[in-house]
Short mmCIF file of C-alpha atoms and ligand atoms in Angstrom, two decimals:
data_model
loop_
_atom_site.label_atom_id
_atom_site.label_comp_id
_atom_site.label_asym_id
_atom_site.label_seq_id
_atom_site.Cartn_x
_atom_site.Cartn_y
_atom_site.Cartn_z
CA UNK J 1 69.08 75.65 147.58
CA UNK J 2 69.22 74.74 151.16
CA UNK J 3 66.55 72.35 152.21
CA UNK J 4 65.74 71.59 156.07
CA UNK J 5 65.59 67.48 157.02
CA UNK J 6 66.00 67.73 160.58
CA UNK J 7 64.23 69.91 163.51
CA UNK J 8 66.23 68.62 166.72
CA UNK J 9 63.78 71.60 168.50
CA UNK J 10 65.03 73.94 170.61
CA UNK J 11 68.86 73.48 172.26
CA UNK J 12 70.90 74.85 174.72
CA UNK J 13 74.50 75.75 173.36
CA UNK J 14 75.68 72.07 174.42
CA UNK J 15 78.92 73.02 176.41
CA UNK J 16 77.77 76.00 178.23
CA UNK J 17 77.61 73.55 181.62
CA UNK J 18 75.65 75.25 184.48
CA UNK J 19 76.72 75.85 188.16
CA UNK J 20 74.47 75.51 190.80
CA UNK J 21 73.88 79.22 191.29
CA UNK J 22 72.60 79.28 187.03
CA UNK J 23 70.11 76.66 187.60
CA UNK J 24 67.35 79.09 188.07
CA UNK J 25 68.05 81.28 185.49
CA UNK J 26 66.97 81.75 181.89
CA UNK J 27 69.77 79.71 179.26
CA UNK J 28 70.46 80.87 175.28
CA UNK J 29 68.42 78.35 173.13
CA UNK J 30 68.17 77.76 169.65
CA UNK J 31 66.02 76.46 167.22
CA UNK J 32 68.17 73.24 165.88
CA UNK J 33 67.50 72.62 162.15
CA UNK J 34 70.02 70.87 159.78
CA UNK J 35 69.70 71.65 156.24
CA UNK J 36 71.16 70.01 152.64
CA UNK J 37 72.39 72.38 150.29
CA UNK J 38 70.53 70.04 146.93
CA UNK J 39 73.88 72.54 144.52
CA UNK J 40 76.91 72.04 147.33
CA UNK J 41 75.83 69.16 149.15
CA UNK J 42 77.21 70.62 152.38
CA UNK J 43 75.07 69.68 155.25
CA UNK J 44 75.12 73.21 158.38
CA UNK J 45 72.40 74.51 160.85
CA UNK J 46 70.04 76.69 159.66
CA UNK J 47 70.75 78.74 162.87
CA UNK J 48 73.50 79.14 164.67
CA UNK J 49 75.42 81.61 167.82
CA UNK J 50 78.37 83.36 167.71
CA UNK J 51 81.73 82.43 168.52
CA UNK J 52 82.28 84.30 170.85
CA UNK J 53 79.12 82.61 173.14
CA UNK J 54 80.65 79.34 172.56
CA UNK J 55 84.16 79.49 172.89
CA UNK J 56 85.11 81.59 175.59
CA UNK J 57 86.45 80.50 178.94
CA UNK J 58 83.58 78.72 180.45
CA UNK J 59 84.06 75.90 176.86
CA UNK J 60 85.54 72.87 179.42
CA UNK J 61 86.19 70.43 176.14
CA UNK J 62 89.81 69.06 176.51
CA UNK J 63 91.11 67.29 173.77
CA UNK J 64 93.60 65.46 176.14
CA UNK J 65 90.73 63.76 177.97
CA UNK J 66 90.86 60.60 176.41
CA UNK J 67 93.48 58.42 176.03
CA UNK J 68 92.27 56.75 172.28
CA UNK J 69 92.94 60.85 171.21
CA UNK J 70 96.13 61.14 173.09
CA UNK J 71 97.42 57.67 171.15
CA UNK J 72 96.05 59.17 167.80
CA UNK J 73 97.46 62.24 167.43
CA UNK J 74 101.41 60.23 168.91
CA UNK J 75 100.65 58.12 166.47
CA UNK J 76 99.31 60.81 163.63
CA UNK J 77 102.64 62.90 164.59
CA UNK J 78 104.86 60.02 163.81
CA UNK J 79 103.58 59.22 160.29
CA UNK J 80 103.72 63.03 159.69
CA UNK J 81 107.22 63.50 160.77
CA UNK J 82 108.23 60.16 158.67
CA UNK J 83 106.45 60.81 155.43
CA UNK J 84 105.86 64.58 154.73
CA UNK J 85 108.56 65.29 156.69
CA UNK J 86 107.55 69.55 157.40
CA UNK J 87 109.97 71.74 158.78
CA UNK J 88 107.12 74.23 160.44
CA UNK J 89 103.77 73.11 161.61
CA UNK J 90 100.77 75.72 162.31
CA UNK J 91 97.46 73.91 163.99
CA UNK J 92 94.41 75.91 164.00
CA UNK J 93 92.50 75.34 166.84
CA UNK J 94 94.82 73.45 169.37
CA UNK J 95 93.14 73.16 172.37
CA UNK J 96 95.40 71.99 174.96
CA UNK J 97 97.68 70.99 172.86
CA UNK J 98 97.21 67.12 172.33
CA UNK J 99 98.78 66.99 168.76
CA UNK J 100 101.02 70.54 168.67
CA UNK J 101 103.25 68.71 171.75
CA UNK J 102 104.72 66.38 169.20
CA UNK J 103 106.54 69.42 167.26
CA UNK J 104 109.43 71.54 167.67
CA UNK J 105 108.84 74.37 170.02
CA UNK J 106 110.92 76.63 167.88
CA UNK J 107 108.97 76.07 164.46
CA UNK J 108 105.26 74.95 165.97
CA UNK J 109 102.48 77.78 166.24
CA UNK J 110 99.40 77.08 167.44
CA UNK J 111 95.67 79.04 167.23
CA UNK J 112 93.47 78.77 170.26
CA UNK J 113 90.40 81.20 170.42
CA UNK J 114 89.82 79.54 174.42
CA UNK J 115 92.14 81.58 175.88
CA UNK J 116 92.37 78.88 178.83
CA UNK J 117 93.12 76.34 176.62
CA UNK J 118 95.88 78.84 174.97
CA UNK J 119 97.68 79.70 178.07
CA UNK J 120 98.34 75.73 178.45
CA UNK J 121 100.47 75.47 174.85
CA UNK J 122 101.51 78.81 175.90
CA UNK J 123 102.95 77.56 179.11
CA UNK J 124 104.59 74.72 177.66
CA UNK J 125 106.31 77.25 175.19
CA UNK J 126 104.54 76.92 172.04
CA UNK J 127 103.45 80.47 170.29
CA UNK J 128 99.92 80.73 170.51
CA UNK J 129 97.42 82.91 169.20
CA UNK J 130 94.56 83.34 171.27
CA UNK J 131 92.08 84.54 168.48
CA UNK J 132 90.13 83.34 166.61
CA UNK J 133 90.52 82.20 162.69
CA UNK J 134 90.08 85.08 160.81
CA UNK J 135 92.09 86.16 157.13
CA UNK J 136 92.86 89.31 160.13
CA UNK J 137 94.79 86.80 162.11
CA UNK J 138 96.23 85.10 158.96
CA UNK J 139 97.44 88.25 157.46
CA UNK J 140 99.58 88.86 161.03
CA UNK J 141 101.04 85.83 161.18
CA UNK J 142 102.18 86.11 157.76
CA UNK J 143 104.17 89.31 158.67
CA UNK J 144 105.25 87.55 161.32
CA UNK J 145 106.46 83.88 159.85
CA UNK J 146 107.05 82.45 156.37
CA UNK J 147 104.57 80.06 155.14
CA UNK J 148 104.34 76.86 156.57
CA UNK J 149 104.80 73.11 155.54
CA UNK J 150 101.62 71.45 157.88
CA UNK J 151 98.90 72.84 158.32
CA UNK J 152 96.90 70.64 160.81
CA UNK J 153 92.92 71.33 162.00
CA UNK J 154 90.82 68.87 163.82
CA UNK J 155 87.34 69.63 164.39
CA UNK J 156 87.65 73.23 164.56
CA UNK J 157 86.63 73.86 160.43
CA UNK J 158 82.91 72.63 161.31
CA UNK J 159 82.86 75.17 164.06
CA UNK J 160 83.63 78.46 162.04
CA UNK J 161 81.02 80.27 160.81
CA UNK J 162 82.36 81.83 157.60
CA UNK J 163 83.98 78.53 155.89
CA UNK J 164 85.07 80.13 152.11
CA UNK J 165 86.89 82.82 154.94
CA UNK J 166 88.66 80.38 157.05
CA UNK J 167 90.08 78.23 153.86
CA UNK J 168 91.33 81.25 151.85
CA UNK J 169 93.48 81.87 155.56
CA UNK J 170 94.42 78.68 155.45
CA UNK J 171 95.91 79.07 152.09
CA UNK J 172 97.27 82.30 152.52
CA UNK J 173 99.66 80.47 155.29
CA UNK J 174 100.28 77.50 152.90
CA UNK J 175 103.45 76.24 151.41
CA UNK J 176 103.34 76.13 147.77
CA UNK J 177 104.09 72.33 148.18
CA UNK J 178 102.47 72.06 151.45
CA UNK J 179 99.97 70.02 152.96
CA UNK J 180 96.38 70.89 154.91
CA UNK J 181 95.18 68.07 157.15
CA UNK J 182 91.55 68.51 158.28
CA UNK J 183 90.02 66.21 160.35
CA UNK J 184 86.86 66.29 160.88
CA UNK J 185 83.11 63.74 161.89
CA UNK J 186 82.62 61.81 158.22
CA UNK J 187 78.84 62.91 157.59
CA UNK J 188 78.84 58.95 155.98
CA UNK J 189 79.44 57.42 159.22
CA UNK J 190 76.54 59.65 161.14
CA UNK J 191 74.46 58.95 158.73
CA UNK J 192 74.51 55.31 158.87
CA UNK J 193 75.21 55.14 162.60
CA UNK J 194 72.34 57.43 162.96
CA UNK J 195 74.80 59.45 165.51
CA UNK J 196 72.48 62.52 165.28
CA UNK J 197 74.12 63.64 168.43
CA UNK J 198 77.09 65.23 165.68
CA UNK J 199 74.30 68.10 165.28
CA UNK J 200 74.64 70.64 168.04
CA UNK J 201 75.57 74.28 167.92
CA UNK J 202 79.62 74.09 167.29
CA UNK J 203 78.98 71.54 164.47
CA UNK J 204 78.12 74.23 161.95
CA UNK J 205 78.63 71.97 159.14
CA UNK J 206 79.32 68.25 159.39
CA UNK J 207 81.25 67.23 155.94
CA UNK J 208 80.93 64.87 153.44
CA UNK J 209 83.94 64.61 151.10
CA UNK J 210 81.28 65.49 148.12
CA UNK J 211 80.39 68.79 149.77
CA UNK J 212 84.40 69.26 151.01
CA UNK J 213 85.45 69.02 146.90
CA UNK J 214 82.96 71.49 146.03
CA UNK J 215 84.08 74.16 148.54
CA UNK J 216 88.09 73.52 148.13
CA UNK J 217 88.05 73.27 144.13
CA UNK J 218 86.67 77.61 144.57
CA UNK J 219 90.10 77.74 146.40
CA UNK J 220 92.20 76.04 144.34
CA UNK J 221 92.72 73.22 146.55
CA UNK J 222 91.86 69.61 146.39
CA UNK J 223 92.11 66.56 148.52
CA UNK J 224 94.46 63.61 147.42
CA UNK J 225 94.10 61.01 150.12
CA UNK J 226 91.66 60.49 152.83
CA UNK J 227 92.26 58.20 155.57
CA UNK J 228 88.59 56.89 157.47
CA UNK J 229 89.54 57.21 161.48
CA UNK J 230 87.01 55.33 164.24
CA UNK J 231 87.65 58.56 166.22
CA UNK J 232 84.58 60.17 167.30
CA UNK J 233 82.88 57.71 166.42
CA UNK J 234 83.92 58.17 163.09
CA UNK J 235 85.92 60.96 161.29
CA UNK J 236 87.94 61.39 158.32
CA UNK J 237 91.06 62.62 157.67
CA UNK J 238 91.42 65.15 154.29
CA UNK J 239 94.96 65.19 152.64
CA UNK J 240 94.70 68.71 150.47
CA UNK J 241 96.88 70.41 148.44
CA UNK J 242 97.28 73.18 146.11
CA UNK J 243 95.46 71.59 142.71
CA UNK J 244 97.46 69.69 140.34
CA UNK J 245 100.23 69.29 142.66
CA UNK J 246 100.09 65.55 143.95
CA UNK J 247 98.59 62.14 142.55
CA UNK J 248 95.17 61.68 143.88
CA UNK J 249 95.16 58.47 145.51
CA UNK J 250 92.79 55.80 145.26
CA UNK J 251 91.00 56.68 149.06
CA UNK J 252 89.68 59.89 147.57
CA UNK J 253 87.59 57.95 144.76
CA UNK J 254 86.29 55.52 147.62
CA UNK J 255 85.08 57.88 149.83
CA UNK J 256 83.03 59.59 146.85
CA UNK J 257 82.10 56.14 145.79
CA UNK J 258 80.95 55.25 149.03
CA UNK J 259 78.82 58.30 149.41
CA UNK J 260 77.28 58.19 146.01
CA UNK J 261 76.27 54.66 147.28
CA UNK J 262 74.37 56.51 150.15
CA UNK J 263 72.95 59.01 148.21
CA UNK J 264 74.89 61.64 150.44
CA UNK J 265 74.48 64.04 146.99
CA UNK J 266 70.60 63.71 147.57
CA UNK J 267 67.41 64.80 149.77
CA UNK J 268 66.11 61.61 149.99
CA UNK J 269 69.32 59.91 152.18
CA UNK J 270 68.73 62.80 154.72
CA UNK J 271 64.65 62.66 155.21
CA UNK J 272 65.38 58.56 155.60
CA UNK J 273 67.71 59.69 158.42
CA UNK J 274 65.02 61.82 159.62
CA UNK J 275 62.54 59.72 159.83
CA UNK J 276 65.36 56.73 161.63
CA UNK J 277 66.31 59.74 164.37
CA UNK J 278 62.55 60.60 165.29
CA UNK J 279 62.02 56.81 166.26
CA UNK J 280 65.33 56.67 168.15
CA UNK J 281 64.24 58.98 170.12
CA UNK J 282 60.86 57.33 170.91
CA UNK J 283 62.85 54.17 171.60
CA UNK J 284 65.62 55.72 173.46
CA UNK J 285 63.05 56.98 175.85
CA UNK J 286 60.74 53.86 176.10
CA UNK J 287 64.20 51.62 177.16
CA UNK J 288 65.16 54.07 179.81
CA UNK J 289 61.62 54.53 180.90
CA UNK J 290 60.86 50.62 181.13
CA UNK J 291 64.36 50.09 183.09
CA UNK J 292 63.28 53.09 185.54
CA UNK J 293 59.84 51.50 186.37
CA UNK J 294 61.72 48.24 187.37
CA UNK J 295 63.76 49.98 189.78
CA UNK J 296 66.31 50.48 188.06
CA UNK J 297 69.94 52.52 188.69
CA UNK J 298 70.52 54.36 185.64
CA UNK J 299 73.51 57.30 185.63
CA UNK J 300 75.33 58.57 182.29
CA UNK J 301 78.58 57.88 181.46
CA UNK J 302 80.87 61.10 179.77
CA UNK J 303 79.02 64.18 179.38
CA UNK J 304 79.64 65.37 176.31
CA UNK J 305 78.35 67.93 173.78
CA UNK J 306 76.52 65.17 172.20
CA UNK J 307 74.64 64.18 175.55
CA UNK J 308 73.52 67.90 175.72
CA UNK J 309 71.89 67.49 172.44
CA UNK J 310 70.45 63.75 173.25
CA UNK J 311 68.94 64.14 176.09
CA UNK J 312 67.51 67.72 175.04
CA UNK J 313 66.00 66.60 171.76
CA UNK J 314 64.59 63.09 173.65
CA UNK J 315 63.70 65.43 176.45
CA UNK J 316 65.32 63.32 179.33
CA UNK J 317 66.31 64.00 182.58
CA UNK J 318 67.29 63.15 185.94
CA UNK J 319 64.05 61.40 186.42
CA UNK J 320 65.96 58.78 183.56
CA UNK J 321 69.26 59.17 184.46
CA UNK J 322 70.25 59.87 188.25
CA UNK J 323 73.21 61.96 187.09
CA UNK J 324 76.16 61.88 184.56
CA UNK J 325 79.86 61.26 185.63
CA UNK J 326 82.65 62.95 183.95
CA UNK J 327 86.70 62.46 183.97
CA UNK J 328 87.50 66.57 182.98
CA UNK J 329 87.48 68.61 185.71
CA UNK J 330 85.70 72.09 184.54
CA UNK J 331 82.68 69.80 183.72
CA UNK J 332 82.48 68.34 187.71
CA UNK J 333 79.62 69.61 189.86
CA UNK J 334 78.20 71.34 187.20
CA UNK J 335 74.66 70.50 185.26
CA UNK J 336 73.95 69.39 181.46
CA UNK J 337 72.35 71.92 179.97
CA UNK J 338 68.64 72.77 179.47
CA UNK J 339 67.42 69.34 180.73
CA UNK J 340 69.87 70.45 184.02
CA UNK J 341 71.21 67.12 185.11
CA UNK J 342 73.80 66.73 187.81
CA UNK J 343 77.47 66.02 186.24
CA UNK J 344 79.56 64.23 189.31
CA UNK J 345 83.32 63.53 189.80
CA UNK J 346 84.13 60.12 187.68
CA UNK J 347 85.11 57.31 190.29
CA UNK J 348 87.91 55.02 189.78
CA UNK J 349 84.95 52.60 188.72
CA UNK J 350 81.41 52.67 188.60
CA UNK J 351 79.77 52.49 191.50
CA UNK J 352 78.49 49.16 192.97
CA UNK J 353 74.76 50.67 193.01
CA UNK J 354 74.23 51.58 189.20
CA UNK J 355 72.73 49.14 187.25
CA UNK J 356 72.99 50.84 183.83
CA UNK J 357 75.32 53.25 182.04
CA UNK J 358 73.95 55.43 179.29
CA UNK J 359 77.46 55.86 177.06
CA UNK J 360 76.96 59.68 176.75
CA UNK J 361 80.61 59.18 174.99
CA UNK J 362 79.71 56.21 173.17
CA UNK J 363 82.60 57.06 170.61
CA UNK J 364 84.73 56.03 173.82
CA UNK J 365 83.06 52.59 174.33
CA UNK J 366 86.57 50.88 173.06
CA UNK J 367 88.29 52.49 176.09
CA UNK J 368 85.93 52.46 178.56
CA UNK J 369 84.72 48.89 178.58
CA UNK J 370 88.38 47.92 179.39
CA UNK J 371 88.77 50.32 182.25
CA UNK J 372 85.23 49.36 183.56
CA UNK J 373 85.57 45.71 183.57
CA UNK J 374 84.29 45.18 187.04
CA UNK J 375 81.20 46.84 186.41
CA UNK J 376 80.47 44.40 183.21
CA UNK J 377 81.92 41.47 185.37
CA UNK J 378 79.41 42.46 188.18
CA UNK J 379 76.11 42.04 185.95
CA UNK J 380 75.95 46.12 184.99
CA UNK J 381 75.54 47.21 181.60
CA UNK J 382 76.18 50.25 179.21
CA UNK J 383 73.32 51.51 177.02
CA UNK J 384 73.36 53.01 173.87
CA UNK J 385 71.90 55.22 171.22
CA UNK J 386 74.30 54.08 168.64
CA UNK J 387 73.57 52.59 165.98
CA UNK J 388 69.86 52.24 167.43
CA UNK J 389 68.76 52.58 170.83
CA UNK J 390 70.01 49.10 173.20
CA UNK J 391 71.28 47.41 176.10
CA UNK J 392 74.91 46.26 175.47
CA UNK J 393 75.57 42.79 176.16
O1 DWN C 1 84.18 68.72 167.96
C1 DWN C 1 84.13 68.56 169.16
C2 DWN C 1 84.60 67.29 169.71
C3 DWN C 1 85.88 66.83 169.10
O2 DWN C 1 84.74 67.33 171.09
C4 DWN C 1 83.63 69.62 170.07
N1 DWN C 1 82.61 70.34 169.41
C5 DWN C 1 83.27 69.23 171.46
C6 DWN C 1 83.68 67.84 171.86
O3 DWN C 1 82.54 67.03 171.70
P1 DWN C 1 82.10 65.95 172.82
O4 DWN C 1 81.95 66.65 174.11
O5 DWN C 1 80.95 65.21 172.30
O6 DWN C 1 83.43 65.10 172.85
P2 DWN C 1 83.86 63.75 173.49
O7 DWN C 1 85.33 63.70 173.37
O8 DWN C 1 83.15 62.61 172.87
O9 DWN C 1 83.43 63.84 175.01
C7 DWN C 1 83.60 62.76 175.85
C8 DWN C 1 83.42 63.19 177.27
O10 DWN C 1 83.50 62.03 178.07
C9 DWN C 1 84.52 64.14 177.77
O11 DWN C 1 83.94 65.10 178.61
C10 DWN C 1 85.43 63.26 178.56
C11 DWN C 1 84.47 62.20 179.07
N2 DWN C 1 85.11 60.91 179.36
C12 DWN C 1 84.98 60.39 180.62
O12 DWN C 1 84.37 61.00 181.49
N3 DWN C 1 85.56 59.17 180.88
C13 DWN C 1 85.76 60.25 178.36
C14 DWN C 1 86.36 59.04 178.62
C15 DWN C 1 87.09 58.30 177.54
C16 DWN C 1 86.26 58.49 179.94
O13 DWN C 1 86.79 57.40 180.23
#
């Protein structure tokens, strides 16, 4: 039974950025309610868009654009290569190809529904389909390769609607002694960071390893090692295999332990988070408010899918924040949707005139502190939502 915790109210998709010439017109909305499924324990949205209006070629989200991702996945490719050692690789959902560029060319496929995104792998001579994962699309590549050792997906399984669809294609692809690495936002971390800002439209579900055992064990499958990543501001990374194929290591228990421990398998953990996201908002809100009405300089730093949903649900806008700054290019000199704030060309540095940074990618802070040094130096601040709404010193 599928119970509703949390109404974030009613949210634009939170990458369809809009240009100047859309600001007068009428945007897609949806009413944003997360549910708990009290039999699975797999946390989705009650409603949700299709596809097709999220990932087409106006999605600007470049895995590349940071350079704690970029060191991951070198460093993720490495241990790969090292310890399981696979002689073909297929990623679904590639993006730009951050992680696929580590593989051979010859023996590397990559699936990319953003057909943008796909011409880049594309370009750099990977094979790339640009569809989207369907047991359609896995039933052509079969014809088309043998199975393969690695299968690799990062934070493209929470997107897809139909999830029982999307793992049986995954299997149908996999090795009889091969490995599936998911990665994916650890629904532990957001709930104790109260990062509610993981709950937008392309975050269909958001997975606890409780709720991923109960989905893979219908498909045969079963993780044996999970490694807890501080990317995105938390993640985890699922080792599965075929069942009864491979020890299951210690990690797996600790995770399950550590979500028992949380109650993750029960209503209550999720109507405590409720209640903990309804006053950061209120507090979110007063801070920025209090630091506007003393003059003030307040722009947003990253605009991400997660400040879409922030400032929607707290219902902020450029009266708060003077405008957000953003390092990919398809997101410059266009708006944040619904609440329709200006998104601006990141400078080198901050500029000398703000006085406070709202971390709109918070998950970033690590990076961005070091390359905006001066601004801390100078007496400016970042503010955050994370783990409850402050003023970093
Ligand atoms: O699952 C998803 C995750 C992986 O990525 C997608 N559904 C969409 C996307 O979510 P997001 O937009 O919340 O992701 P990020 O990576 O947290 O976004 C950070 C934004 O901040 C990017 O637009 C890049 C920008 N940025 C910046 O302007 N300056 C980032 C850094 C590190 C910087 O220095």
């Amino acid at each position: 039974m599928n119970k509703i915790f949390l109404n974030l109210g009613l949210q634009p998709l939170a990458n369809r950025l809009l240009d100047k010439k859309e600001l007068k017109k009428k945007e897609l909305k949806l009413p944003l309610k997360i549910q708990f499924n009290t039999k699975s324990f797999l946390v989705s949205l009650k409603n949700t868009v299709s596809s097709k209006e999220m990932f087409n070629d106006k999605y600007p989200y470049r895995s590349s654009s940071s350079k704690t991702i970029n060191n991951e996945y070198k460093k993720l490719s490495n241990k790969i290569k090292k310890t399981l050692k696979p002689k073909s690789v297929l990623e679904v959902g590639s993006n730009d190809g951050t992680f696929l560029k580590y593989f051979d060319k010859r023996t590397t496929v990559g699936i990319e529904p953003v057909k943008k995104h796909a011409k880049i792998t594309k370009k750099n001579g990977f094979f790339t389909y640009d569809n989207f994962w369907t047991i359609k699309l896995a039933n052509q590549i079969a014809k088309k390769y043998k199975k393969f050792d690695l299968i690799f997906s990062a934070n493209t399984l929470s997107h897809i609607h139909d999830l029982d669809e999307s793992i049986k294609a995954i299997k149908l692809l996999l090795n009889t002694n091969g490995t599936f690495i998911l990665e994916d936002p650890s629904l532990l971390k957001i709930i104790l960071n109260n990062a509610y800002d993981q709950f937008y439209d392309e975050h269909i579900y958001v997975f606890s390893t409780l709720a991923l055992k109960n989905i893979l064990i219908k498909h045969n499958l079963e993780i044996y090692k999970i490694e807890n990543l501080k990317t995105h501001g938390g993640s985890n990374r699922y080792y599965i295999c075929k069942s009864g194929l491979k020890k299951i290591e210690k990690s797996f228990f600790n995770n399950i332990k550590n979500e028992k421990k949380s109650h993750l398998h029960k209503i209550i953990a999720y109507k405590n988070f409720s209640i903990r996201i309804n006053n950061s908002r209120k507090n979110l809100k007063e801070l920025l408010i209090k630091l506007k009405n003393n003059n003030k300089k307040i722009i947003g730093y990253g605009a991400s899918a997660k400040s879409t949903l922030i400032f929607n649900y707290c219902k902020l806008t450029s009266s708060e924040v003077s405008y957000f700054t953003d390092s990919t290019k398809d997101k410059q000199n266009k708006y944040l949707p619904g609440v329709k704030i200006e998104i601006r060309k990141q400078p080198m540095n901050i500029t000398s005139d703000v006085d406070y940074s709202f971390l709109g990618a918070w998950n970033f802070y690590e990076e961005i502190k070091i390359k905006e040094r001066n601004f801390l130096k100078n007496g400016g601040r970042f503010i955050t939502h994370v783990p409850y709404p402050r003023i970093l010193k």
